[in-house]
mmCIF file of C-alpha atoms and ligand atoms in Angstrom:
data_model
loop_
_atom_site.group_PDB
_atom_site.id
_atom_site.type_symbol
_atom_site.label_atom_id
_atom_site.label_comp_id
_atom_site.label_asym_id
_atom_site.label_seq_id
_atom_site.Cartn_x
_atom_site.Cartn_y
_atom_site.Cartn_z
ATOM 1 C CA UNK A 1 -26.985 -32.050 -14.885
ATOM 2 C CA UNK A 2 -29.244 -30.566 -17.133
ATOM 3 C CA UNK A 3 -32.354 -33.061 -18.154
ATOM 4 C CA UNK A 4 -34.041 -30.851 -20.851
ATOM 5 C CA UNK A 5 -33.030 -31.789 -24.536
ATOM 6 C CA UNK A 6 -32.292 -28.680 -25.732
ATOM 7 C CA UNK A 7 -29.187 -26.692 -27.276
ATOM 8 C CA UNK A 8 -26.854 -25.962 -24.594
ATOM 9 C CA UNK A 9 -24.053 -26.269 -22.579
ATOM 10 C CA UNK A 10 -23.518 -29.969 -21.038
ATOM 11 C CA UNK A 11 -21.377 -31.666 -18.958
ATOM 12 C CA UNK A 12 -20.022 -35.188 -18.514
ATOM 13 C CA UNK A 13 -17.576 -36.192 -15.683
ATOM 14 C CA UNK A 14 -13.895 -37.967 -17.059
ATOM 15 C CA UNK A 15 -12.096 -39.195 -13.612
ATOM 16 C CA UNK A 16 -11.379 -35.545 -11.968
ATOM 17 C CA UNK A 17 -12.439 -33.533 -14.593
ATOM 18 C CA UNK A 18 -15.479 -32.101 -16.099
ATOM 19 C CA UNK A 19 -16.105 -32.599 -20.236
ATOM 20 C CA UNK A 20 -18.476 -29.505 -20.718
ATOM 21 C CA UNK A 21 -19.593 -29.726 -24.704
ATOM 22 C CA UNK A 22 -22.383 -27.597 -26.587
ATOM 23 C CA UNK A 23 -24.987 -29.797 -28.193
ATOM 24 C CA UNK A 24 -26.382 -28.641 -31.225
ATOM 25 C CA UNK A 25 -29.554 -29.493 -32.027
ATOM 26 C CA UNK A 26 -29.131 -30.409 -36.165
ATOM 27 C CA UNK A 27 -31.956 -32.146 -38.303
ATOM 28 C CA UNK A 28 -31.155 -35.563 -38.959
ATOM 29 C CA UNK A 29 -30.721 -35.219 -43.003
ATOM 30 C CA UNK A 30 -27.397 -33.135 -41.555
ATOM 31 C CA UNK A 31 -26.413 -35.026 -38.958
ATOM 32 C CA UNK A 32 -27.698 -38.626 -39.341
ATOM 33 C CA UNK A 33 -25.812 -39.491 -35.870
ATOM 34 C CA UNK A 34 -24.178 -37.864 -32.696
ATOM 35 C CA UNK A 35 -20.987 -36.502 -34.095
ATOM 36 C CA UNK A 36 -18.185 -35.461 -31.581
ATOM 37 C CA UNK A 37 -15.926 -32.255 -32.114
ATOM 38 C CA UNK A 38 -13.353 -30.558 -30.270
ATOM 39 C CA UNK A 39 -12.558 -27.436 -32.186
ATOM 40 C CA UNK A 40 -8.940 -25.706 -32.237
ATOM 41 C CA UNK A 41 -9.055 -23.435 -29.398
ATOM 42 C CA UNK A 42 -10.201 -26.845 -26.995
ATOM 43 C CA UNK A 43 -14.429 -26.119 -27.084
ATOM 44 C CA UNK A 44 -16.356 -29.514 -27.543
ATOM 45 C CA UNK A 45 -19.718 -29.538 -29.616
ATOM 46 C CA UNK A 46 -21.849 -32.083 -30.254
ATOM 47 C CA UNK A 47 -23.753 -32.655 -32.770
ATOM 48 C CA UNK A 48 -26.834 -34.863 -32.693
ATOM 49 C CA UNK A 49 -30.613 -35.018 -34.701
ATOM 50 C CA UNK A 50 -33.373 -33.726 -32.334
ATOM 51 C CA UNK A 51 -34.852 -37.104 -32.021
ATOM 52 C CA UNK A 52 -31.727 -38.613 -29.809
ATOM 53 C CA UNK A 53 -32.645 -38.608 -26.512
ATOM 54 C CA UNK A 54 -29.937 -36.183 -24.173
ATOM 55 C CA UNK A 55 -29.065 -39.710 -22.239
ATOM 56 C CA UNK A 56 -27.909 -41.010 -25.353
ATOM 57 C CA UNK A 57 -25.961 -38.138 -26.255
ATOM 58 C CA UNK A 58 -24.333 -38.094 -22.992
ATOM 59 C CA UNK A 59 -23.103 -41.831 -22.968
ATOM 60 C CA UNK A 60 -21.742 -41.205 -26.415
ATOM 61 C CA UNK A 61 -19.789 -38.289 -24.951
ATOM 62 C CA UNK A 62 -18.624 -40.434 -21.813
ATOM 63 C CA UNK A 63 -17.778 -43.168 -24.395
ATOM 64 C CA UNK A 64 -15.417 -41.274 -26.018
ATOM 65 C CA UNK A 65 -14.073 -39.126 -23.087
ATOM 66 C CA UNK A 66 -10.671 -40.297 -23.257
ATOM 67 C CA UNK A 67 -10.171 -39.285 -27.047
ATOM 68 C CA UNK A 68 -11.946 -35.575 -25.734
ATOM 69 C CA UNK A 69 -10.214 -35.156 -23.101
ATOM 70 C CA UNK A 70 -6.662 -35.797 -25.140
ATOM 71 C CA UNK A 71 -7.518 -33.391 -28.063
ATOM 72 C CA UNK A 72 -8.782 -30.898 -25.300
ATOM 73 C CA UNK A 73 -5.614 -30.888 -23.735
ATOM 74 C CA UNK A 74 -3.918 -30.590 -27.313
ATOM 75 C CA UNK A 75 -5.423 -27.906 -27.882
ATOM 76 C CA UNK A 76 -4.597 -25.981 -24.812
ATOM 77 C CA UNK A 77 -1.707 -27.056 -24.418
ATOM 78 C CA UNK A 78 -0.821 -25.906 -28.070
ATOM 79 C CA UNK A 79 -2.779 -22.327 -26.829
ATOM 80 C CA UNK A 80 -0.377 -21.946 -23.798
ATOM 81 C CA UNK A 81 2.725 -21.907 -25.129
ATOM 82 C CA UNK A 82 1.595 -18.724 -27.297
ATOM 83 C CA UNK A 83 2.312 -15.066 -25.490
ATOM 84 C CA UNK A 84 0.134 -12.439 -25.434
ATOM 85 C CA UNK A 85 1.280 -9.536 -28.241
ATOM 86 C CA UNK A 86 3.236 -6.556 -27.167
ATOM 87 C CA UNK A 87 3.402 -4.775 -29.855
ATOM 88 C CA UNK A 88 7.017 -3.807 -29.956
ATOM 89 C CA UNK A 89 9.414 -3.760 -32.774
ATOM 90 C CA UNK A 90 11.007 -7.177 -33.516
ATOM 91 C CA UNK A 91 7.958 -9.203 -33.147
ATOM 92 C CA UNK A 92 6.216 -11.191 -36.213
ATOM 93 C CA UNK A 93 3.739 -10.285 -38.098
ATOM 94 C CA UNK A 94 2.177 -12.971 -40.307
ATOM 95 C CA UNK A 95 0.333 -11.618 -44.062
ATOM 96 C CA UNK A 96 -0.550 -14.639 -46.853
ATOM 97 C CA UNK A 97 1.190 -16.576 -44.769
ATOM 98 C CA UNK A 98 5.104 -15.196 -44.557
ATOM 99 C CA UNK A 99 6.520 -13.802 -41.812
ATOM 100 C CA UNK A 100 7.241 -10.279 -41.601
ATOM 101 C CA UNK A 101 9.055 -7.808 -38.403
ATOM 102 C CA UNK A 102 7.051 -5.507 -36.192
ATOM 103 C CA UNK A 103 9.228 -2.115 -36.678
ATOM 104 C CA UNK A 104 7.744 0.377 -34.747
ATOM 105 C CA UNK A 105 8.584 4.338 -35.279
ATOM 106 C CA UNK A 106 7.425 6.778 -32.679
ATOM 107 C CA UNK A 107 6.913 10.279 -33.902
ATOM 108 C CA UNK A 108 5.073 13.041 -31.753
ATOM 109 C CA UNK A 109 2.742 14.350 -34.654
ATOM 110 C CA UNK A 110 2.459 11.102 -36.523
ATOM 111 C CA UNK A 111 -0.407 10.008 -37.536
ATOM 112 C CA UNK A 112 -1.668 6.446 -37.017
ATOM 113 C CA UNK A 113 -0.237 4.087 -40.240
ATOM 114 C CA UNK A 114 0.947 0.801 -41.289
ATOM 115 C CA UNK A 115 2.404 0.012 -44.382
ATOM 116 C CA UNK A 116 4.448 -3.271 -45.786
ATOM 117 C CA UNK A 117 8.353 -2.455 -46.615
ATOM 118 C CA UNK A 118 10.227 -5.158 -47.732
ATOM 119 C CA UNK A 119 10.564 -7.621 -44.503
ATOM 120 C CA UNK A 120 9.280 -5.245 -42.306
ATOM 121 C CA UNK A 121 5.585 -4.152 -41.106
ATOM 122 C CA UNK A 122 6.356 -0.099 -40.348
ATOM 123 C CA UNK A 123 4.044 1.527 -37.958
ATOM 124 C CA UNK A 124 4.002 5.228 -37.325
ATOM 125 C CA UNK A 125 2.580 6.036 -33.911
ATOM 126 C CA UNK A 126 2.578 9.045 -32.189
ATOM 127 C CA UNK A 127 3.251 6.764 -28.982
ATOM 128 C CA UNK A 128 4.510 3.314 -28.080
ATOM 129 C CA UNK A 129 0.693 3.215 -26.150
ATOM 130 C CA UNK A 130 -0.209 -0.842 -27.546
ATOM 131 C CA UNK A 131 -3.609 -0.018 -27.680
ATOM 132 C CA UNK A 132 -2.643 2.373 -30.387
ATOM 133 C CA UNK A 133 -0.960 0.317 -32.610
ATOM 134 C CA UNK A 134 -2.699 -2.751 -32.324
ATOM 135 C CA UNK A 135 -5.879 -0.579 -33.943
ATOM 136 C CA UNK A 136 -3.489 0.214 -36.511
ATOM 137 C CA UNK A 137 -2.163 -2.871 -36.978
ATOM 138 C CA UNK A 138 -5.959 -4.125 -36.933
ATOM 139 C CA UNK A 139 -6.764 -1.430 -39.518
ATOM 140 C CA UNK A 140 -3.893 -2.932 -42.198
ATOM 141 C CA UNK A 141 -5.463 -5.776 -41.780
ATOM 142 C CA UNK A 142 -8.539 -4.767 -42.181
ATOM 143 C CA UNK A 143 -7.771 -3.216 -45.676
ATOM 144 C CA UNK A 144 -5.794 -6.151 -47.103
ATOM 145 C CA UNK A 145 -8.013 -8.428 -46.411
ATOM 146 C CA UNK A 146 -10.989 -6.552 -48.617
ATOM 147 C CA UNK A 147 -8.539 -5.933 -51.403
ATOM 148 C CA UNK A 148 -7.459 -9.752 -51.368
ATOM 149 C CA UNK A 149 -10.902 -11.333 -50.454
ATOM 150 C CA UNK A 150 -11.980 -9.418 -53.008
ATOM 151 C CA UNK A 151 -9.824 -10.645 -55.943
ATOM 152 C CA UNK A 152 -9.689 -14.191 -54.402
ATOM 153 C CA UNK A 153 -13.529 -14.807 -54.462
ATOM 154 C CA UNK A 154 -13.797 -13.859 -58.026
ATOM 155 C CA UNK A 155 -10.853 -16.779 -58.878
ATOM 156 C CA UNK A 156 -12.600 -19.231 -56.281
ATOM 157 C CA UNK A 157 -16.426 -18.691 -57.240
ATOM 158 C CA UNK A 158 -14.899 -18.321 -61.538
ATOM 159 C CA UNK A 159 -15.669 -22.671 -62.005
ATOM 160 C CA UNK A 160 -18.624 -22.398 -59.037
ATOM 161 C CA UNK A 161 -21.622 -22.870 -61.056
ATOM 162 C CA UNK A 162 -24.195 -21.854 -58.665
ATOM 163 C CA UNK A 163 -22.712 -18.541 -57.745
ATOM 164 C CA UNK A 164 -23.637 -16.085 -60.860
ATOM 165 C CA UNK A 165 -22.611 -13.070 -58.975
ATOM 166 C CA UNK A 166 -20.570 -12.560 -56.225
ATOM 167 C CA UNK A 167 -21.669 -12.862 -53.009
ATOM 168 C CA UNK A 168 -21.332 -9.418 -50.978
ATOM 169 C CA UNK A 169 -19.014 -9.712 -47.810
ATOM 170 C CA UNK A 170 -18.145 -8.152 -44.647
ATOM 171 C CA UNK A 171 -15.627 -8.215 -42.581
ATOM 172 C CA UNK A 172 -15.886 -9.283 -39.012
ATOM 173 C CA UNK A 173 -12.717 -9.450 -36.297
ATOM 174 C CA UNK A 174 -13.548 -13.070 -34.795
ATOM 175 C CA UNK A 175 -11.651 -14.872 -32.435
ATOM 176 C CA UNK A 176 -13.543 -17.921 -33.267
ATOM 177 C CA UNK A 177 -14.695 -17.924 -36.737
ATOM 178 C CA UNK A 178 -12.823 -17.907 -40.416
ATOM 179 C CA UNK A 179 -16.435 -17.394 -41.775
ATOM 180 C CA UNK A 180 -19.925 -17.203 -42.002
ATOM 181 C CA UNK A 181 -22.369 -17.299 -44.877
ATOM 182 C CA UNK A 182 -26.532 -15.976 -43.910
ATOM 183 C CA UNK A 183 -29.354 -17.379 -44.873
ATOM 184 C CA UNK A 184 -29.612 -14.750 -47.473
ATOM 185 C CA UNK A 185 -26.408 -15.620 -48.992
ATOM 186 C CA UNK A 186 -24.110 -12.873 -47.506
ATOM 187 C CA UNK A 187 -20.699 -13.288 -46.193
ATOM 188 C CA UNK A 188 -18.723 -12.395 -42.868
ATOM 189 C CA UNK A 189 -15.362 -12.848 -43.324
ATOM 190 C CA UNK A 190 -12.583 -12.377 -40.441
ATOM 191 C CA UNK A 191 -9.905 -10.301 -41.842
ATOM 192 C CA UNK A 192 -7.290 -12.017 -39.965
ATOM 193 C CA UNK A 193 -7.508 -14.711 -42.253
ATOM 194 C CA UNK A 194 -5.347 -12.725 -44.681
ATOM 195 C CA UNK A 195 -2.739 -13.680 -42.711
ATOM 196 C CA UNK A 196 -3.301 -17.909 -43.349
ATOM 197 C CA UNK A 197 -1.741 -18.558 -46.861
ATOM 198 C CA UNK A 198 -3.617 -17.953 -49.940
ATOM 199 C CA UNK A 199 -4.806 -22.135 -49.940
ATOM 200 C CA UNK A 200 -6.191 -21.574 -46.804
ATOM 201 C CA UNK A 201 -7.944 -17.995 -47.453
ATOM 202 C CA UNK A 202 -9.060 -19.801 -50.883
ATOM 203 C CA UNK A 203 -10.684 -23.088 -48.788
ATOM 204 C CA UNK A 204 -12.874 -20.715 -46.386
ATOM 205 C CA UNK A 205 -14.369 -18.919 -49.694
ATOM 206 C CA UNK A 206 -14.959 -21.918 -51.408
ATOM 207 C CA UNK A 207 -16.474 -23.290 -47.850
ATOM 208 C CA UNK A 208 -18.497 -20.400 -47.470
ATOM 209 C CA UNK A 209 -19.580 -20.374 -51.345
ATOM 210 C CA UNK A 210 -20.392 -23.646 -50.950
ATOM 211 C CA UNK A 211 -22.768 -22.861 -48.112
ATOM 212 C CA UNK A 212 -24.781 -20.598 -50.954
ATOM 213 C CA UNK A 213 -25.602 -23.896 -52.544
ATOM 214 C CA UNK A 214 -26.093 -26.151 -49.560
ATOM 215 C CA UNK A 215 -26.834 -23.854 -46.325
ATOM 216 C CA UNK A 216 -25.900 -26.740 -43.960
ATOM 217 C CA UNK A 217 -22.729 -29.237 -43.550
ATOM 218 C CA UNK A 218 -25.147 -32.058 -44.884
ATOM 219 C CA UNK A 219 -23.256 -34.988 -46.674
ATOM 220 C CA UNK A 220 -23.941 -32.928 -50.157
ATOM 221 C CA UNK A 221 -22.431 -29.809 -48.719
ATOM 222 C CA UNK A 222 -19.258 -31.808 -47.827
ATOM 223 C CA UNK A 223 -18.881 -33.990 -51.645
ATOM 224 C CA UNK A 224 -19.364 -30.765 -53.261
ATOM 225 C CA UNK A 225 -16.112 -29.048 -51.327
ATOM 226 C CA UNK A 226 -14.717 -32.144 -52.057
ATOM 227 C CA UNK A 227 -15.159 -31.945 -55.533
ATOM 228 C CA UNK A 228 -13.905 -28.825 -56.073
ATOM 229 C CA UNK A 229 -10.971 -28.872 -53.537
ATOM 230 C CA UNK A 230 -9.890 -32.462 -53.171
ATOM 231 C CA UNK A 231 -7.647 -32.117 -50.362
ATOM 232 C CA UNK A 232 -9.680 -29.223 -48.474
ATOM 233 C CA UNK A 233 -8.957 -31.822 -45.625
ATOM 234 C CA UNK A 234 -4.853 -31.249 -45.465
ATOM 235 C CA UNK A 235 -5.889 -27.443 -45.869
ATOM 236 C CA UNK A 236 -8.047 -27.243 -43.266
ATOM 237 C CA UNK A 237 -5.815 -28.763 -40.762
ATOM 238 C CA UNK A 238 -2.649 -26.898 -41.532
ATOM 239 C CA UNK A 239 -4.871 -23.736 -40.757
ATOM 240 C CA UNK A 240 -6.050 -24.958 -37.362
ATOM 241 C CA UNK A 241 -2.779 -25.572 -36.514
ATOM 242 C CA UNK A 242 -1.746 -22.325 -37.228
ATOM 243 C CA UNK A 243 -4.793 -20.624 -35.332
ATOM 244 C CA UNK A 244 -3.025 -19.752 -32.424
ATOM 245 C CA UNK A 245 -0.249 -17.701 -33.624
ATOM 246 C CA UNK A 246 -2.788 -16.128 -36.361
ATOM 247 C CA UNK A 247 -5.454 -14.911 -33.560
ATOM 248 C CA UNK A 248 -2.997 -14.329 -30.630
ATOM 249 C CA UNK A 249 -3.767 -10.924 -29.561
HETATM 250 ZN ZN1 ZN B 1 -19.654 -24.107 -42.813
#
């Protein structure tokens, strides 16, 4: 057991099983108490002001193992089921949130595309190699998601008061992360949010705009998503439950 109180990775014992969390050092305006999550893909982080002592943190963890160790295992159990990506024709491709079909055409000289027809993603390879057209799948992605980050952040930040010009972005491939926003008020967005549905791409701009006002998930960060997306709750949640198939690689 670790006996420093610092950020880091923790663990607590639950019958036969180890509960190892990340504790987060936040100042207490943020987090006025130890706050317990266990994100989509099954990680637990803790949240607690620097003043709480790490034995305090810890029984509040072993308080509440039984509820960790349940959404842990929902979460896993929810990753499992999910198959790793081949990258053959027939298999679904998700954009703004519909379904589309994998339809790939080998051609010697081709060179590297995607492109959207009708129900179908096509991909022109010059091989079946999956390496290949995953980076061209990867690339499509890539370039939809600028073109409709783009035009969504002007419609999310238009009744944003704070924001007077748009915030530049970039665009990161994450496999834990819709979104960042810096200190210095620029974005990184994951372009394979493009394929959540445009509520969901439209909730992690306005959370990340948000963060331009209030750089922090303080109490004011949270009433002023609230107030401009009233049920950013029911959004939120319907993306994490689609996180799996939308990252699954
Ligand atoms: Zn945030």
């Amino acid at each position: 057991m670790v006996a420093e109180v610092t950020e880091g990775q923790h663990q607590v014992a639950y019958g036969d099983e180890q509960i190892v969390f990340t504790l987060r050092r936040q100042p207490a305006r943020v987090v006025p108490r130890i706050a317990i999550h266990v994100e989509a893909d099954g990680r637990v982080e803790v949240d607690a002001p620097p003043s709480t002592p790490l034995a305090a943190v810890l029984a509040a963890v072993r308080k509440r193992s039984r509820w960790i160790s349940q959404h842990v295992s929902a979460a896993r159990a929810r990753l499992a089921h999910v198959l790793p990506r081949e990258y053959v024709s027939g298999e679904s491709i998700q954009y703004l949130g519909k379904r589309y079909r994998l339809k790939v055409i080998v051609q010697a000289d081709a060179r590297p595309e995607a492109k959207l027809r009708g129900v179908f993603l096509v991909v022109r390879a010059p091989n079946h190699d999956a390496t290949v057209i995953r980076a061209c799948i990867d690339a499509w992605y890539r370039s939809r998601a600028r073109e409709v980050f783009e035009a969504r952040l002007k419609v999310v930040a238009e009744p944003l008061r704070w924001v007077r010009q748009l915030p530049p972005f970039r665009l990161q491939f994450m496999t834990r992360q819709w979104g960042s926003c810096s200190p210095s008020g620029r974005l990184t967005l994951n372009p394979w949010l493009v394929a959540a549905p445009r509520e969901a791409i439209d909730y992690v701009l306005l959370h990340e705009m948000c963060h331009l006002k209030h750089h922090n998930h303080s109490r004011s960060f949270y009433a002023t998503l609230t107030r401009h997306l009233p049920d950013w709750e029911r959004v939120k949640t319907r993306l994490d439950d689609q996180v799996e198939v939308i990252l699954r690689r």
